Amino acid sequence: MESPANADVTTAIQHLCKAMHSGGVDPLLLELVHLRASQINGCSPCVFAGVASATKQGRVRRAAAQRGDLVREALLHRGRAGCARADRGRPRIQDGAPGVTDEIWDAATAHFDEEQPSSVILNIALTNFYNRINRTVREQAGKTW
């Protein structure tokens, strides 16, 4: 049985998404970073929705997306830099993983202006948030939002 969403929670999430999208990062890149983090986390609902969204924009081939090759078709170096942050920005803290190294940070910031890294970082944090909610409520793949 689904319970209705709390309006304050929904509003807060909408504000975070608005802030993330106001940072000047290409929406497709944000989608690719979201998709990569969701792949790492094994969140099939977010992977499904991410593939649908990226291919809907018409800039990524559905066949590549379905094979999981979206990240390889990313936006040149920016896509790789953003996805590298996603790869290292979500390790289990209690495992002592190093997270984002200076090398990854420097490589990523070389491809972004001053405001854009915060949008990518917020995107990764929100993706982890969504992935955990989907796992908690046992969401199944097949929906798009």
mmCIF file of N, CA and C in Angstrom:
data_model
loop_
_atom_site.group_PDB
_atom_site.id
_atom_site.type_symbol
_atom_site.label_atom_id
_atom_site.label_comp_id
_atom_site.label_asym_id
_atom_site.label_seq_id
_atom_site.Cartn_x
_atom_site.Cartn_y
_atom_site.Cartn_z
ATOM 1 N N MET A 1 0.842 -1.180 0.000
ATOM 2 C CA MET A 1 0.000 0.000 0.000
ATOM 3 C C MET A 1 0.884 1.238 0.000
ATOM 4 N N GLU A 2 0.685 2.090 -0.977
ATOM 5 C CA GLU A 2 1.482 3.311 -1.068
ATOM 6 C C GLU A 2 0.889 4.388 -0.178
ATOM 7 N N SER A 3 1.782 5.156 0.453
ATOM 8 C CA SER A 3 1.314 6.291 1.230
ATOM 9 C C SER A 3 1.593 7.557 0.434
ATOM 10 N N PRO A 4 0.753 8.566 0.596
ATOM 11 C CA PRO A 4 0.978 9.802 -0.159
ATOM 12 C C PRO A 4 2.280 10.468 0.282
ATOM 13 N N ALA A 5 2.926 11.127 -0.661
ATOM 14 C CA ALA A 5 4.177 11.809 -0.357
ATOM 15 C C ALA A 5 3.901 13.043 0.496
ATOM 16 N N ASN A 6 4.794 13.292 1.427
ATOM 17 C CA ASN A 6 4.721 14.487 2.254
ATOM 18 C C ASN A 6 5.038 15.694 1.374
ATOM 19 N N ALA A 7 4.163 16.691 1.366
ATOM 20 C CA ALA A 7 4.329 17.860 0.494
ATOM 21 C C ALA A 7 5.625 18.610 0.781
ATOM 22 N N ASP A 8 6.030 18.704 2.046
ATOM 23 C CA ASP A 8 7.269 19.403 2.386
ATOM 24 C C ASP A 8 8.492 18.663 1.842
ATOM 25 N N VAL A 9 8.452 17.335 1.903
ATOM 26 C CA VAL A 9 9.550 16.536 1.367
ATOM 27 C C VAL A 9 9.624 16.709 -0.141
ATOM 28 N N THR A 10 8.499 16.629 -0.800
ATOM 29 C CA THR A 10 8.456 16.799 -2.254
ATOM 30 C C THR A 10 8.990 18.172 -2.657
ATOM 31 N N THR A 11 8.575 19.212 -1.948
ATOM 32 C CA THR A 11 9.050 20.569 -2.238
ATOM 33 C C THR A 11 10.553 20.685 -2.035
ATOM 34 N N ALA A 12 11.065 20.105 -0.974
ATOM 35 C CA ALA A 12 12.510 20.158 -0.705
ATOM 36 C C ALA A 12 13.300 19.480 -1.818
ATOM 37 N N ILE A 13 12.831 18.327 -2.272
ATOM 38 C CA ILE A 13 13.507 17.609 -3.358
ATOM 39 C C ILE A 13 13.447 18.432 -4.644
ATOM 40 N N GLN A 14 12.301 19.051 -4.908
ATOM 41 C CA GLN A 14 12.175 19.884 -6.105
ATOM 42 C C GLN A 14 13.163 21.055 -6.072
ATOM 43 N N HIS A 15 13.356 21.648 -4.900
ATOM 44 C CA HIS A 15 14.314 22.756 -4.766
ATOM 45 C C HIS A 15 15.744 22.276 -5.006
ATOM 46 N N LEU A 16 16.077 21.098 -4.498
ATOM 47 C CA LEU A 16 17.414 20.548 -4.735
ATOM 48 C C LEU A 16 17.629 20.281 -6.219
ATOM 49 N N CYS A 17 16.617 19.732 -6.880
ATOM 50 C CA CYS A 17 16.736 19.463 -8.324
ATOM 51 C C CYS A 17 16.875 20.759 -9.110
ATOM 52 N N LYS A 18 16.124 21.771 -8.725
ATOM 53 C CA LYS A 18 16.217 23.066 -9.401
ATOM 54 C C LYS A 18 17.623 23.643 -9.227
ATOM 55 N N ALA A 19 18.159 23.562 -8.023
ATOM 56 C CA ALA A 19 19.517 24.065 -7.774
ATOM 57 C C ALA A 19 20.531 23.295 -8.607
ATOM 58 N N MET A 20 20.386 21.978 -8.678
ATOM 59 C CA MET A 20 21.305 21.146 -9.447
ATOM 60 C C MET A 20 21.276 21.556 -10.924
ATOM 61 N N HIS A 21 20.090 21.755 -11.476
ATOM 62 C CA HIS A 21 19.963 22.086 -12.898
ATOM 63 C C HIS A 21 20.322 23.538 -13.203
ATOM 64 N N SER A 22 20.440 24.379 -12.184
ATOM 65 C CA SER A 22 20.778 25.787 -12.426
ATOM 66 C C SER A 22 22.280 26.016 -12.521
ATOM 67 N N GLY A 23 23.075 24.982 -12.347
ATOM 68 C CA GLY A 23 24.534 25.128 -12.335
ATOM 69 C C GLY A 23 25.191 25.166 -13.698
ATOM 70 N N GLY A 24 24.412 25.070 -14.771
ATOM 71 C CA GLY A 24 24.969 25.189 -16.111
ATOM 72 C C GLY A 24 25.572 23.916 -16.683
ATOM 73 N N VAL A 25 25.290 22.773 -16.084
ATOM 74 C CA VAL A 25 25.794 21.498 -16.599
ATOM 75 C C VAL A 25 24.781 20.963 -17.611
ATOM 76 N N ASP A 26 25.281 20.459 -18.720
ATOM 77 C CA ASP A 26 24.427 19.880 -19.763
ATOM 78 C C ASP A 26 23.516 18.825 -19.123
ATOM 79 N N PRO A 27 22.193 18.905 -19.335
ATOM 80 C CA PRO A 27 21.270 17.931 -18.744
ATOM 81 C C PRO A 27 21.612 16.483 -19.105
ATOM 82 N N LEU A 28 22.130 16.247 -20.308
ATOM 83 C CA LEU A 28 22.507 14.887 -20.673
ATOM 84 C C LEU A 28 23.662 14.401 -19.804
ATOM 85 N N LEU A 29 24.623 15.258 -19.531
ATOM 86 C CA LEU A 29 25.729 14.864 -18.660
ATOM 87 C C LEU A 29 25.209 14.522 -17.263
ATOM 88 N N LEU A 30 24.297 15.345 -16.732
ATOM 89 C CA LEU A 30 23.716 15.030 -15.428
ATOM 90 C C LEU A 30 23.009 13.681 -15.467
ATOM 91 N N GLU A 31 22.327 13.395 -16.564
ATOM 92 C CA GLU A 31 21.632 12.113 -16.714
ATOM 93 C C GLU A 31 22.632 10.958 -16.746
ATOM 94 N N LEU A 32 23.749 11.156 -17.456
ATOM 95 C CA LEU A 32 24.763 10.102 -17.545
ATOM 96 C C LEU A 32 25.418 9.840 -16.190
ATOM 97 N N VAL A 33 25.675 10.901 -15.451
ATOM 98 C CA VAL A 33 26.258 10.734 -14.112
ATOM 99 C C VAL A 33 25.256 10.017 -13.210
ATOM 100 N N HIS A 34 23.985 10.409 -13.295
ATOM 101 C CA HIS A 34 22.925 9.731 -12.528
ATOM 102 C C HIS A 34 22.861 8.250 -12.898
ATOM 103 N N LEU A 35 22.921 7.991 -14.186
ATOM 104 C CA LEU A 35 22.865 6.610 -14.659
ATOM 105 C C LEU A 35 24.062 5.810 -14.148
ATOM 106 N N ARG A 36 25.258 6.381 -14.237
ATOM 107 C CA ARG A 36 26.461 5.664 -13.781
ATOM 108 C C ARG A 36 26.386 5.359 -12.296
ATOM 109 N N ALA A 37 25.997 6.339 -11.493
ATOM 110 C CA ALA A 37 25.883 6.096 -10.047
ATOM 111 C C ALA A 37 24.819 5.040 -9.763
ATOM 112 N N SER A 38 23.726 5.068 -10.518
ATOM 113 C CA SER A 38 22.664 4.069 -10.328
ATOM 114 C C SER A 38 23.133 2.681 -10.748
ATOM 115 N N GLN A 39 23.954 2.596 -11.807
ATOM 116 C CA GLN A 39 24.527 1.312 -12.210
ATOM 117 C C GLN A 39 25.408 0.765 -11.083
ATOM 118 N N ILE A 40 26.244 1.617 -10.520
ATOM 119 C CA ILE A 40 27.140 1.204 -9.429
ATOM 120 C C ILE A 40 26.324 0.706 -8.246
ATOM 121 N N ASN A 41 25.240 1.422 -7.926
ATOM 122 C CA ASN A 41 24.406 1.062 -6.781
ATOM 123 C C ASN A 41 23.463 -0.102 -7.068
ATOM 124 N N GLY A 42 23.358 -0.501 -8.337
ATOM 125 C CA GLY A 42 22.463 -1.598 -8.685
ATOM 126 C C GLY A 42 20.997 -1.228 -8.559
ATOM 127 N N CYS A 43 20.667 0.030 -8.840
ATOM 128 C CA CYS A 43 19.284 0.496 -8.732
ATOM 129 C C CYS A 43 18.608 0.389 -10.095
ATOM 130 N N SER A 44 17.938 -0.730 -10.344
ATOM 131 C CA SER A 44 17.333 -0.952 -11.660
ATOM 132 C C SER A 44 16.241 0.063 -12.003
ATOM 133 N N PRO A 45 15.429 0.549 -11.051
ATOM 134 C CA PRO A 45 14.449 1.568 -11.437
ATOM 135 C C PRO A 45 15.106 2.843 -11.963
ATOM 136 N N CYS A 46 16.198 3.283 -11.316
ATOM 137 C CA CYS A 46 16.873 4.499 -11.777
ATOM 138 C C CYS A 46 17.636 4.258 -13.075
ATOM 139 N N VAL A 47 18.187 3.067 -13.259
ATOM 140 C CA VAL A 47 18.856 2.756 -14.523
ATOM 141 C C VAL A 47 17.828 2.768 -15.649
ATOM 142 N N PHE A 48 16.693 2.127 -15.445
ATOM 143 C CA PHE A 48 15.638 2.095 -16.450
ATOM 144 C C PHE A 48 15.197 3.515 -16.809
ATOM 145 N N ALA A 49 14.892 4.326 -15.790
ATOM 146 C CA ALA A 49 14.435 5.692 -16.033
ATOM 147 C C ALA A 49 15.538 6.542 -16.660
ATOM 148 N N GLY A 50 16.791 6.317 -16.256
ATOM 149 C CA GLY A 50 17.908 7.073 -16.811
ATOM 150 C C GLY A 50 18.135 6.777 -18.283
ATOM 151 N N VAL A 51 18.036 5.519 -18.659
ATOM 152 C CA VAL A 51 18.174 5.134 -20.069
ATOM 153 C C VAL A 51 17.049 5.766 -20.877
ATOM 154 N N ALA A 52 15.821 5.696 -20.368
ATOM 155 C CA ALA A 52 14.680 6.280 -21.078
ATOM 156 C C ALA A 52 14.855 7.779 -21.262
ATOM 157 N N SER A 53 15.304 8.459 -20.214
ATOM 158 C CA SER A 53 15.471 9.908 -20.287
ATOM 159 C C SER A 53 16.590 10.310 -21.244
ATOM 160 N N ALA A 54 17.718 9.622 -21.156
ATOM 161 C CA ALA A 54 18.857 9.953 -22.024
ATOM 162 C C ALA A 54 18.541 9.701 -23.490
ATOM 163 N N THR A 55 17.858 8.604 -23.781
ATOM 164 C CA THR A 55 17.540 8.306 -25.176
ATOM 165 C C THR A 55 16.418 9.201 -25.690
ATOM 166 N N LYS A 56 15.541 9.628 -24.797
ATOM 167 C CA LYS A 56 14.452 10.528 -25.184
ATOM 168 C C LYS A 56 15.014 11.857 -25.687
ATOM 169 N N GLN A 57 16.145 12.265 -25.135
ATOM 170 C CA GLN A 57 16.770 13.513 -25.574
ATOM 171 C C GLN A 57 17.336 13.392 -26.986
ATOM 172 N N GLY A 58 17.416 12.158 -27.500
ATOM 173 C CA GLY A 58 17.849 11.945 -28.868
ATOM 174 C C GLY A 58 19.340 12.066 -29.100
ATOM 175 N N ARG A 59 20.113 12.170 -28.042
ATOM 176 C CA ARG A 59 21.543 12.344 -28.193
ATOM 177 C C ARG A 59 22.306 11.070 -27.828
ATOM 178 N N VAL A 60 21.585 10.045 -27.470
ATOM 179 C CA VAL A 60 22.193 8.763 -27.121
ATOM 180 C C VAL A 60 21.377 7.668 -27.781
ATOM 181 N N ARG A 61 22.050 6.712 -28.392
ATOM 182 C CA ARG A 61 21.351 5.616 -29.066
ATOM 183 C C ARG A 61 20.798 4.623 -28.050
ATOM 184 N N ARG A 62 19.542 4.229 -28.231
ATOM 185 C CA ARG A 62 18.894 3.296 -27.304
ATOM 186 C C ARG A 62 19.636 1.966 -27.228
ATOM 187 N N ALA A 63 20.126 1.466 -28.350
ATOM 188 C CA ALA A 63 20.834 0.177 -28.336
ATOM 189 C C ALA A 63 22.055 0.245 -27.425
ATOM 190 N N ALA A 64 22.808 1.330 -27.512
ATOM 191 C CA ALA A 64 23.976 1.485 -26.641
ATOM 192 C C ALA A 64 23.547 1.616 -25.192
ATOM 193 N N ALA A 65 22.469 2.357 -24.966
ATOM 194 C CA ALA A 65 21.975 2.539 -23.606
ATOM 195 C C ALA A 65 21.557 1.205 -22.995
ATOM 196 N N GLN A 66 20.866 0.392 -23.759
ATOM 197 C CA GLN A 66 20.395 -0.886 -23.253
ATOM 198 C C GLN A 66 21.545 -1.843 -22.974
ATOM 199 N N ARG A 67 22.661 -1.682 -23.680
ATOM 200 C CA ARG A 67 23.844 -2.511 -23.411
ATOM 201 C C ARG A 67 24.637 -1.992 -22.215
ATOM 202 N N GLY A 68 24.246 -0.827 -21.690
ATOM 203 C CA GLY A 68 24.983 -0.246 -20.585
ATOM 204 C C GLY A 68 26.180 0.570 -21.037
ATOM 205 N N ASP A 69 26.219 0.921 -22.328
ATOM 206 C CA ASP A 69 27.351 1.672 -22.876
ATOM 207 C C ASP A 69 27.117 3.175 -22.877
ATOM 208 N N LEU A 70 26.104 3.649 -22.180
ATOM 209 C CA LEU A 70 25.820 5.082 -22.190
ATOM 210 C C LEU A 70 27.017 5.909 -21.760
ATOM 211 N N VAL A 71 27.686 5.457 -20.733
ATOM 212 C CA VAL A 71 28.807 6.240 -20.223
ATOM 213 C C VAL A 71 29.898 6.353 -21.278
ATOM 214 N N ARG A 72 30.096 5.312 -22.066
ATOM 215 C CA ARG A 72 31.104 5.362 -23.128
ATOM 216 C C ARG A 72 30.731 6.350 -24.223
ATOM 217 N N GLU A 73 29.441 6.621 -24.337
ATOM 218 C CA GLU A 73 28.992 7.589 -25.331
ATOM 219 C C GLU A 73 28.836 8.976 -24.717
ATOM 220 N N ALA A 74 29.421 9.169 -23.552
ATOM 221 C CA ALA A 74 29.286 10.440 -22.826
ATOM 222 C C ALA A 74 29.892 11.597 -23.609
ATOM 223 N N LEU A 75 29.649 12.757 -23.092
ATOM 224 C CA LEU A 75 30.094 13.988 -23.741
ATOM 225 C C LEU A 75 31.600 14.182 -23.580
ATOM 226 N N LEU A 76 32.353 13.600 -24.467
ATOM 227 C CA LEU A 76 33.804 13.726 -24.502
ATOM 228 C C LEU A 76 34.410 13.597 -23.104
ATOM 229 N N HIS A 77 35.339 14.463 -22.765
ATOM 230 C CA HIS A 77 36.047 14.357 -21.487
ATOM 231 C C HIS A 77 35.182 14.760 -20.305
ATOM 232 N N ARG A 78 34.265 15.696 -20.511
ATOM 233 C CA ARG A 78 33.387 16.111 -19.415
ATOM 234 C C ARG A 78 32.600 14.936 -18.882
ATOM 235 N N GLY A 79 32.077 14.117 -19.791
ATOM 236 C CA GLY A 79 31.302 12.952 -19.361
ATOM 237 C C GLY A 79 32.149 11.994 -18.555
ATOM 238 N N ARG A 80 33.357 11.747 -19.018
ATOM 239 C CA ARG A 80 34.240 10.843 -18.278
ATOM 240 C C ARG A 80 34.592 11.423 -16.918
ATOM 241 N N ALA A 81 34.863 12.718 -16.870
ATOM 242 C CA ALA A 81 35.225 13.351 -15.597
ATOM 243 C C ALA A 81 34.057 13.295 -14.614
ATOM 244 N N GLY A 82 32.854 13.579 -15.094
ATOM 245 C CA GLY A 82 31.693 13.521 -14.221
ATOM 246 C C GLY A 82 31.414 12.117 -13.741
ATOM 247 N N CYS A 83 31.554 11.148 -14.625
ATOM 248 C CA CYS A 83 31.301 9.757 -14.259
ATOM 249 C C CYS A 83 32.391 9.222 -13.341
ATOM 250 N N ALA A 84 33.612 9.691 -13.500
ATOM 251 C CA ALA A 84 34.685 9.285 -12.582
ATOM 252 C C ALA A 84 34.361 9.746 -11.177
ATOM 253 N N ARG A 85 33.795 10.930 -11.077
ATOM 254 C CA ARG A 85 33.374 11.404 -9.755
ATOM 255 C C ARG A 85 32.268 10.515 -9.200
ATOM 256 N N ALA A 86 31.351 10.111 -10.040
ATOM 257 C CA ALA A 86 30.281 9.224 -9.586
ATOM 258 C C ALA A 86 30.865 7.896 -9.113
ATOM 259 N N ASP A 87 31.861 7.382 -9.850
ATOM 260 C CA ASP A 87 32.489 6.111 -9.473
ATOM 261 C C ASP A 87 33.123 6.193 -8.089
ATOM 262 N N ARG A 88 33.786 7.290 -7.801
ATOM 263 C CA ARG A 88 34.529 7.405 -6.545
ATOM 264 C C ARG A 88 33.771 8.174 -5.475
ATOM 265 N N GLY A 89 32.688 8.840 -5.833
ATOM 266 C CA GLY A 89 31.978 9.680 -4.891
ATOM 267 C C GLY A 89 30.921 8.973 -4.075
ATOM 268 N N ARG A 90 30.792 7.680 -4.242
ATOM 269 C CA ARG A 90 29.741 6.971 -3.525
ATOM 270 C C ARG A 90 30.225 5.752 -2.748
ATOM 271 N N PRO A 91 31.507 5.625 -2.426
ATOM 272 C CA PRO A 91 31.913 4.424 -1.703
ATOM 273 C C PRO A 91 31.354 4.407 -0.283
ATOM 274 N N ARG A 92 31.356 3.221 0.288
ATOM 275 C CA ARG A 92 30.907 3.084 1.671
ATOM 276 C C ARG A 92 31.949 3.717 2.587
ATOM 277 N N ILE A 93 31.560 4.745 3.284
ATOM 278 C CA ILE A 93 32.494 5.484 4.133
ATOM 279 C C ILE A 93 33.115 4.572 5.180
ATOM 280 N N GLN A 94 32.324 3.683 5.746
ATOM 281 C CA GLN A 94 32.834 2.814 6.807
ATOM 282 C C GLN A 94 33.880 1.825 6.303
ATOM 283 N N ASP A 95 33.972 1.614 4.991
ATOM 284 C CA ASP A 95 34.973 0.706 4.435
ATOM 285 C C ASP A 95 36.335 1.371 4.275
ATOM 286 N N GLY A 96 36.412 2.675 4.533
ATOM 287 C CA GLY A 96 37.683 3.373 4.426
ATOM 288 C C GLY A 96 38.116 3.648 2.996
ATOM 289 N N ALA A 97 37.199 3.568 2.045
ATOM 290 C CA ALA A 97 37.546 3.857 0.651
ATOM 291 C C ALA A 97 37.949 5.324 0.525
ATOM 292 N N PRO A 98 38.912 5.610 -0.347
ATOM 293 C CA PRO A 98 39.430 6.978 -0.422
ATOM 294 C C PRO A 98 38.475 7.996 -1.015
ATOM 295 N N GLY A 99 37.445 7.576 -1.718
ATOM 296 C CA GLY A 99 36.543 8.535 -2.341
ATOM 297 C C GLY A 99 37.207 9.213 -3.522
ATOM 298 N N VAL A 100 36.870 10.467 -3.720
ATOM 299 C CA VAL A 100 37.412 11.223 -4.854
ATOM 300 C C VAL A 100 38.839 11.650 -4.526
ATOM 301 N N THR A 101 39.768 11.175 -5.327
ATOM 302 C CA THR A 101 41.173 11.519 -5.121
ATOM 303 C C THR A 101 41.460 12.907 -5.689
ATOM 304 N N ASP A 102 42.603 13.463 -5.329
ATOM 305 C CA ASP A 102 43.007 14.760 -5.885
ATOM 306 C C ASP A 102 43.108 14.684 -7.403
ATOM 307 N N GLU A 103 43.599 13.559 -7.919
ATOM 308 C CA GLU A 103 43.744 13.395 -9.362
ATOM 309 C C GLU A 103 42.386 13.445 -10.067
ATOM 310 N N ILE A 104 41.391 12.740 -9.522
ATOM 311 C CA ILE A 104 40.051 12.752 -10.107
ATOM 312 C C ILE A 104 39.439 14.143 -9.979
ATOM 313 N N TRP A 105 39.607 14.773 -8.828
ATOM 314 C CA TRP A 105 39.067 16.115 -8.615
ATOM 315 C C TRP A 105 39.654 17.094 -9.633
ATOM 316 N N ASP A 106 40.980 17.078 -9.787
ATOM 317 C CA ASP A 106 41.650 17.989 -10.719
ATOM 318 C C ASP A 106 41.213 17.729 -12.164
ATOM 319 N N ALA A 107 41.094 16.461 -12.535
ATOM 320 C CA ALA A 107 40.673 16.127 -13.895
ATOM 321 C C ALA A 107 39.250 16.612 -14.152
ATOM 322 N N ALA A 108 38.380 16.447 -13.175
ATOM 323 C CA ALA A 108 36.991 16.869 -13.353
ATOM 324 C C ALA A 108 36.873 18.387 -13.381
ATOM 325 N N THR A 109 37.543 19.063 -12.476
ATOM 326 C CA THR A 109 37.400 20.520 -12.435
ATOM 327 C C THR A 109 38.024 21.196 -13.645
ATOM 328 N N ALA A 110 38.923 20.526 -14.326
ATOM 329 C CA ALA A 110 39.512 21.094 -15.544
ATOM 330 C C ALA A 110 38.478 21.229 -16.658
ATOM 331 N N HIS A 111 37.383 20.489 -16.561
ATOM 332 C CA HIS A 111 36.361 20.480 -17.605
ATOM 333 C C HIS A 111 35.114 21.275 -17.240
ATOM 334 N N PHE A 112 35.107 21.873 -16.060
ATOM 335 C CA PHE A 112 33.928 22.599 -15.600
ATOM 336 C C PHE A 112 34.296 24.006 -15.169
ATOM 337 N N ASP A 113 33.303 24.910 -15.195
ATOM 338 C CA ASP A 113 33.545 26.235 -14.637
ATOM 339 C C ASP A 113 33.373 26.163 -13.117
ATOM 340 N N GLU A 114 33.415 27.301 -12.440
ATOM 341 C CA GLU A 114 33.390 27.316 -10.970
ATOM 342 C C GLU A 114 32.121 26.729 -10.362
ATOM 343 N N GLU A 115 30.973 26.951 -10.991
ATOM 344 C CA GLU A 115 29.707 26.510 -10.415
ATOM 345 C C GLU A 115 29.340 25.074 -10.761
ATOM 346 N N GLN A 116 29.820 24.570 -11.853
ATOM 347 C CA GLN A 116 29.373 23.267 -12.337
ATOM 348 C C GLN A 116 29.731 22.086 -11.438
ATOM 349 N N PRO A 117 30.913 22.047 -10.802
ATOM 350 C CA PRO A 117 31.190 20.882 -9.940
ATOM 351 C C PRO A 117 30.160 20.678 -8.842
ATOM 352 N N SER A 118 29.639 21.762 -8.282
ATOM 353 C CA SER A 118 28.651 21.591 -7.216
ATOM 354 C C SER A 118 27.376 20.945 -7.755
ATOM 355 N N SER A 119 27.018 21.218 -9.006
ATOM 356 C CA SER A 119 25.852 20.572 -9.601
ATOM 357 C C SER A 119 26.078 19.072 -9.788
ATOM 358 N N VAL A 120 27.274 18.704 -10.229
ATOM 359 C CA VAL A 120 27.595 17.287 -10.423
ATOM 360 C C VAL A 120 27.607 16.566 -9.072
ATOM 361 N N ILE A 121 28.198 17.188 -8.061
ATOM 362 C CA ILE A 121 28.245 16.575 -6.724
ATOM 363 C C ILE A 121 26.832 16.419 -6.158
ATOM 364 N N LEU A 122 26.002 17.444 -6.301
ATOM 365 C CA LEU A 122 24.616 17.350 -5.828
ATOM 366 C C LEU A 122 23.870 16.257 -6.594
ATOM 367 N N ASN A 123 24.140 16.136 -7.887
ATOM 368 C CA ASN A 123 23.527 15.082 -8.690
ATOM 369 C C ASN A 123 23.880 13.698 -8.137
ATOM 370 N N ILE A 124 25.142 13.487 -7.805
ATOM 371 C CA ILE A 124 25.575 12.200 -7.252
ATOM 372 C C ILE A 124 24.894 11.946 -5.910
ATOM 373 N N ALA A 125 24.841 12.968 -5.063
ATOM 374 C CA ALA A 125 24.201 12.813 -3.754
ATOM 375 C C ALA A 125 22.710 12.499 -3.902
ATOM 376 N N LEU A 126 22.028 13.207 -4.788
ATOM 377 C CA LEU A 126 20.601 12.940 -5.010
ATOM 378 C C LEU A 126 20.373 11.554 -5.596
ATOM 379 N N THR A 127 21.263 11.139 -6.484
ATOM 380 C CA THR A 127 21.136 9.800 -7.060
ATOM 381 C C THR A 127 21.243 8.743 -5.967
ATOM 382 N N ASN A 128 22.212 8.889 -5.088
ATOM 383 C CA ASN A 128 22.350 7.938 -3.981
ATOM 384 C C ASN A 128 21.096 7.953 -3.100
ATOM 385 N N PHE A 129 20.540 9.134 -2.888
ATOM 386 C CA PHE A 129 19.305 9.304 -2.125
ATOM 387 C C PHE A 129 18.156 8.546 -2.801
ATOM 388 N N TYR A 130 17.970 8.783 -4.108
ATOM 389 C CA TYR A 130 16.902 8.103 -4.849
ATOM 390 C C TYR A 130 17.113 6.590 -4.867
ATOM 391 N N ASN A 131 18.355 6.159 -5.069
ATOM 392 C CA ASN A 131 18.651 4.727 -5.109
ATOM 393 C C ASN A 131 18.271 4.067 -3.793
ATOM 394 N N ARG A 132 18.556 4.718 -2.693
ATOM 395 C CA ARG A 132 18.239 4.142 -1.389
ATOM 396 C C ARG A 132 16.732 4.131 -1.129
ATOM 397 N N ILE A 133 16.047 5.175 -1.564
ATOM 398 C CA ILE A 133 14.582 5.177 -1.422
ATOM 399 C C ILE A 133 13.984 4.029 -2.234
ATOM 400 N N ASN A 134 14.423 3.875 -3.476
ATOM 401 C CA ASN A 134 13.891 2.796 -4.316
ATOM 402 C C ASN A 134 14.130 1.436 -3.685
ATOM 403 N N ARG A 135 15.282 1.257 -3.087
ATOM 404 C CA ARG A 135 15.565 -0.029 -2.429
ATOM 405 C C ARG A 135 14.664 -0.219 -1.213
ATOM 406 N N THR A 136 14.464 0.841 -0.448
ATOM 407 C CA THR A 136 13.639 0.763 0.755
ATOM 408 C C THR A 136 12.192 0.411 0.431
ATOM 409 N N VAL A 137 11.650 1.036 -0.610
ATOM 410 C CA VAL A 137 10.240 0.801 -0.957
ATOM 411 C C VAL A 137 10.063 -0.328 -1.954
ATOM 412 N N ARG A 138 11.176 -0.985 -2.317
ATOM 413 C CA ARG A 138 11.168 -2.122 -3.240
ATOM 414 C C ARG A 138 10.587 -1.757 -4.601
ATOM 415 N N GLU A 139 10.966 -0.582 -5.079
ATOM 416 C CA GLU A 139 10.507 -0.121 -6.390
ATOM 417 C C GLU A 139 11.064 -1.044 -7.472
ATOM 418 N N GLN A 140 10.239 -1.352 -8.438
ATOM 419 C CA GLN A 140 10.653 -2.201 -9.554
ATOM 420 C C GLN A 140 10.942 -1.330 -10.780
ATOM 421 N N ALA A 141 11.846 -1.794 -11.614
ATOM 422 C CA ALA A 141 12.143 -1.071 -12.867
ATOM 423 C C ALA A 141 10.915 -1.088 -13.759
ATOM 424 N N GLY A 142 10.803 -0.058 -14.586
ATOM 425 C CA GLY A 142 9.713 -0.002 -15.531
ATOM 426 C C GLY A 142 8.961 1.314 -15.513
ATOM 427 N N LYS A 143 9.232 2.137 -14.522
ATOM 428 C CA LYS A 143 8.567 3.437 -14.455
ATOM 429 C C LYS A 143 9.549 4.527 -14.883
ATOM 430 N N THR A 144 9.023 5.582 -15.390
ATOM 431 C CA THR A 144 9.817 6.789 -15.591
ATOM 432 C C THR A 144 9.140 7.907 -14.822
ATOM 433 N N TRP A 145 9.945 8.871 -14.436
ATOM 434 C CA TRP A 145 9.393 9.933 -13.592
ATOM 435 C C TRP A 145 9.344 11.224 -14.345
#
